[in-house]
XYZ file of C-alpha atoms in Angstrom:
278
model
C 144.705 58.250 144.533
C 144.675 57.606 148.240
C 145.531 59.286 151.563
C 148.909 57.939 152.042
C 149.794 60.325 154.886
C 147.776 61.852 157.327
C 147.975 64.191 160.436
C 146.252 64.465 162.927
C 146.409 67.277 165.600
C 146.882 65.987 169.532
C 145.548 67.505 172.493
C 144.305 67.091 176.065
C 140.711 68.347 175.155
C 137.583 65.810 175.577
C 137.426 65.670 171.894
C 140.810 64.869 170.785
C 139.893 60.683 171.182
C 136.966 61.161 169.139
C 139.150 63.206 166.303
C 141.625 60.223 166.981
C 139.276 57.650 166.236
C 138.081 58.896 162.648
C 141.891 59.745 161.808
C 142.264 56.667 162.252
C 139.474 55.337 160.271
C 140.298 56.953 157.209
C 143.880 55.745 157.555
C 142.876 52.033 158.015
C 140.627 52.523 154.492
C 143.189 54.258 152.723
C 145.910 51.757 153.615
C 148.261 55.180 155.403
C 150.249 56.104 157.756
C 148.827 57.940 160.624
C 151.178 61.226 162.956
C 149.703 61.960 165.557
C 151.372 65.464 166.566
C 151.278 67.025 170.044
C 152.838 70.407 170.006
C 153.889 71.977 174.097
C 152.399 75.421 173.252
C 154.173 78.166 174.691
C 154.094 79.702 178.241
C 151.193 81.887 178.134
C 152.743 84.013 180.571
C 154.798 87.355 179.802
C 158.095 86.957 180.199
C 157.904 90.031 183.167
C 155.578 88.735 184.962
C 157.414 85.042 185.627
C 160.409 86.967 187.049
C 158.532 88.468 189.534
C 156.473 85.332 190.596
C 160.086 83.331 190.259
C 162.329 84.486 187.834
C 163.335 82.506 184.381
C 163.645 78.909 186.830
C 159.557 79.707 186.710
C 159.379 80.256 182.691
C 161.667 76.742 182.501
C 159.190 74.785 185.215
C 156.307 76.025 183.096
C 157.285 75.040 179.847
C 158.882 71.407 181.524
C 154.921 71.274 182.852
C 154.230 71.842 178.888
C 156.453 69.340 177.459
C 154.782 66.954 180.041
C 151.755 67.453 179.222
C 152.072 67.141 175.662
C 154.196 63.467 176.083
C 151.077 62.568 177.690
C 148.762 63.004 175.221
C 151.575 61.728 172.648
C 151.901 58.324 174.817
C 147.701 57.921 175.115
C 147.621 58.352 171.509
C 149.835 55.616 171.325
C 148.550 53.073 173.612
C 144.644 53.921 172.237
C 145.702 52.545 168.875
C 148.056 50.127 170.054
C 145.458 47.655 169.146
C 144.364 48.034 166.055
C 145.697 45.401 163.566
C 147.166 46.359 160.599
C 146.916 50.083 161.338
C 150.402 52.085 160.778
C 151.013 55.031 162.639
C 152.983 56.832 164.983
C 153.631 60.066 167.785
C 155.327 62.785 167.921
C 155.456 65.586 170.509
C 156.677 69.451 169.061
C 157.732 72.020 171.357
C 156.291 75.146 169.796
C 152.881 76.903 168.893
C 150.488 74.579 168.111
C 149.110 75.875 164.772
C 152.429 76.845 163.239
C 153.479 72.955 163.955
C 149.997 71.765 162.448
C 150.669 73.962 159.434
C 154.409 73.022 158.613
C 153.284 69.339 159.214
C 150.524 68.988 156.981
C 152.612 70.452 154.285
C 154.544 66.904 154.196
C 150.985 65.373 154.479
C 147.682 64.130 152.209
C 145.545 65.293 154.944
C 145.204 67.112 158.026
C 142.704 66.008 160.793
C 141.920 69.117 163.459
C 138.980 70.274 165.754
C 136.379 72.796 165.667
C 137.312 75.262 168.143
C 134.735 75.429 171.132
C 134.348 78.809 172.207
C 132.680 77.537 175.284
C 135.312 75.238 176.650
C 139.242 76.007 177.824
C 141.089 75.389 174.524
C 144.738 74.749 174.513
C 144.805 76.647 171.336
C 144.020 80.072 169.845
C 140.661 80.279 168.504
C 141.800 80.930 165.040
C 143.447 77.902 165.032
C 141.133 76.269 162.242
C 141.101 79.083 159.858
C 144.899 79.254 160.239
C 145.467 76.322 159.147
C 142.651 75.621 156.278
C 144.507 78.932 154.948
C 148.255 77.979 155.085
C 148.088 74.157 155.383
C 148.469 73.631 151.343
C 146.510 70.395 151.612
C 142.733 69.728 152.332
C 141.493 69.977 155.954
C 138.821 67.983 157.480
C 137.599 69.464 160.771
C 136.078 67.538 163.386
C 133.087 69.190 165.210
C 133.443 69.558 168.900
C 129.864 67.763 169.159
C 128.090 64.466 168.109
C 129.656 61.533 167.153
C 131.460 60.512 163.722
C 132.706 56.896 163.316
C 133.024 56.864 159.464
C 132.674 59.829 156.707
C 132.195 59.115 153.243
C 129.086 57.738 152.536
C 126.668 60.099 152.213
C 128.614 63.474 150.587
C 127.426 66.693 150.271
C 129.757 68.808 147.894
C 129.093 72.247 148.090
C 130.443 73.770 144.422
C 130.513 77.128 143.088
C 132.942 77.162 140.334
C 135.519 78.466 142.320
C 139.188 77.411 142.476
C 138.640 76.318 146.300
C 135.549 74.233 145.572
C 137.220 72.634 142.700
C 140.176 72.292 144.839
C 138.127 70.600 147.562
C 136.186 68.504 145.592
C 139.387 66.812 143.928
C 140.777 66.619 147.246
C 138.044 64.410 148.429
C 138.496 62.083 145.884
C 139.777 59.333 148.021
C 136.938 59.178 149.827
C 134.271 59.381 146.896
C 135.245 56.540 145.311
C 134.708 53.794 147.716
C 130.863 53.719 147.186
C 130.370 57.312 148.117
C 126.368 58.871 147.774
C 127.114 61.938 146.617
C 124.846 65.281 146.242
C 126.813 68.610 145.145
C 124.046 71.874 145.552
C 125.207 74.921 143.208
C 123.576 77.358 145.345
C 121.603 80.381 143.917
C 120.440 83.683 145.998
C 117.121 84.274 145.743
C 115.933 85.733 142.049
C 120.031 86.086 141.037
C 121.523 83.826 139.147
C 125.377 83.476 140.283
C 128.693 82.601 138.337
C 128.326 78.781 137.643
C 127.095 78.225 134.102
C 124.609 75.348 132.914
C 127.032 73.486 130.953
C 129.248 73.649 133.653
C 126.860 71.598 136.261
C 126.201 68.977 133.036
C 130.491 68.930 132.943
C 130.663 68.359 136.612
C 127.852 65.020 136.300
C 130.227 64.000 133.813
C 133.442 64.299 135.801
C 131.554 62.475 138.465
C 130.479 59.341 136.163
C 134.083 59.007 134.831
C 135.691 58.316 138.342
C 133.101 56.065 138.902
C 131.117 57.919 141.260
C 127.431 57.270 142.075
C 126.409 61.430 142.206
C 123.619 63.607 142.083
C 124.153 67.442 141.030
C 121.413 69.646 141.701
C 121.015 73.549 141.209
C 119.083 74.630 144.244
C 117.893 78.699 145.003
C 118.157 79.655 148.941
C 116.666 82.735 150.453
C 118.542 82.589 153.659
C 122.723 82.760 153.596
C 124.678 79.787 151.621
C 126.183 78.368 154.880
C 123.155 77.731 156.290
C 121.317 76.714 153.328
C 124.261 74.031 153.280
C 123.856 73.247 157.311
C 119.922 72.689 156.202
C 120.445 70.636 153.341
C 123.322 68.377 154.837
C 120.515 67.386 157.308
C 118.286 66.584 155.139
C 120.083 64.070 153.739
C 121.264 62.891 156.427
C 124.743 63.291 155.126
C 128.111 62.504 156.670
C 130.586 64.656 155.346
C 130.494 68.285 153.747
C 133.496 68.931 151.047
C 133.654 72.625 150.000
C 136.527 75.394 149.235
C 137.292 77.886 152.050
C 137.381 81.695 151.834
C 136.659 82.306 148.233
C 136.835 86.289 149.299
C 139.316 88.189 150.793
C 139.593 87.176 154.823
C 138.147 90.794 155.180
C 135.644 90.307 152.889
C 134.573 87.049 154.774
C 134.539 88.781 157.960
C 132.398 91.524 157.248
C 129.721 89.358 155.251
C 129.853 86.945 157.637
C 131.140 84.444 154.891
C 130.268 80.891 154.558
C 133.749 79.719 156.082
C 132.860 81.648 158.620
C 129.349 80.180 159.482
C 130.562 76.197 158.829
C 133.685 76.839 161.056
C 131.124 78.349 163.844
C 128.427 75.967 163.383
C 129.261 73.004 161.710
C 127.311 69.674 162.922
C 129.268 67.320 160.517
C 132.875 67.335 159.794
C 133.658 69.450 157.078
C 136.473 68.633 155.010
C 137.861 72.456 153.141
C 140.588 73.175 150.956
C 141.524 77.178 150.231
């Protein structure tokens, strides 16, 4: 099982080479083909208010300025891994909204490579953008924080599991990457003094499934008094690990919002990438 194709979203933000370069790093170790995709974005501009600044020539310069923009940072994506031996990939530029192109992309995709949205820096797109697409995308997600630097992922794992279809879901999605000499350490996360849904012969069945693909993994049951996403920020630092796999909104998107769900937190204040599947 490999990563045969992966996406990776384009953009003129100061992150997008740095997103680019690990893309690019898991193709070359998986032996796949690399798309880089820029999509235009629309003209954030009301149609009524570009007829009185200029009429519909305006709306048509705009979106030109757009589709400029976005061959840009299509053509720099090019030439930055022009390069690199061996490496297959290629461009292409979408004139649309940004996360429905992501989306529809990565459903012809093994993986889709996107940024953690910086709340304090002009984004060309909408600040759900991440949990759009780790909801509709159909295939795992790895996003990219908008801070630090990440040259590799993969060798020191933490798996967040909790019995639940999207942690089992990310955790076999992430197999490509776990078996080329991953460390791995999955937590099964209890709340204080309460004991929650994962069973003890199902952490002894998920060693096992571990040791039969070959994995070198730890699997630990751990109790945390403070809220599981952080528990999981803490612990990732600890061991000084570079990559977190876990499933995304286990709860209704409601539900997540008003508990302030572990999605939630990770997408807000990741400091590793974070590769989710829902």
């Amino acid at each position: 099982m490999s990563y045969r194709s992966i996406l990776v979203h384009l953009d003129d933000s100061a992150r997008c080479t740095a997103r680019v370069d690990l893309a690019a790093h898991i193709a070359a170790g998986q032996a796949g083909h690399l798309i880089g995709l820029a999509p235009t974005g629309w003209v954030d501009m009301p149609a009524s208010v570009g007829h009185a600044v200029g009429g519909a020539n305006y709306i048509q310069l705009s979106f030109e300025h757009l589709l400029q923009r976005a061959q840009r940072v299509s053509a720099a994506f090019s030439a930055h891994l022009a390069e690199r031996s061996g490496l297959s990939f290629e461009s292409r530029v979408h004139e649309g909204d940004p996360t429905g192109a992501v989306i529809r992309m990565a459903r012809c995709c093994d993986l889709a490579v996107i940024g953690q949205c910086d709340d304090d820096a002009a984004s060309p797109v909408p600040a759900d953008f991440a949990q759009q697409v780790v909801l509709a995308a159909g295939v795992p997600v790895l996003v990219v924080p908008y801070a630090g630097s990440f040259e590799s992922v993969g060798r020191r794992v933490l798996v967040a599991w909790d019995g639940s279809r999207e942690s089992t879901r990310a955790l076999g999605a992430s197999l490509p990457l776990l078996v080329h000499g991953a460390k791995v350490h999955a937590v099964v996360f209890d709340r204080g003094s309460r004991s929650e849904s994962v069973q003890g012969w199902q952490v002894e069945q998920l060693r096992q499934w571990f040791a039969r693909h070959g994995i070198d993994a730890t699997v630990a049951r751990e109790t945390t008094e403070i809220g599981i996403g952080e528990a999981l920020l803490s612990r990732a630092a600890d061991l000084g690990s570079d990559l977190l796999v876990m499933g995304a909104y286990g709860h209704s998107r409601l539900a997540e919002f008003v508990l302030g769900g572990v999605t939630r937190t990770l997408l807000g204040g990741m400091t590793l990438p974070v590769l989710m599947a829902h």
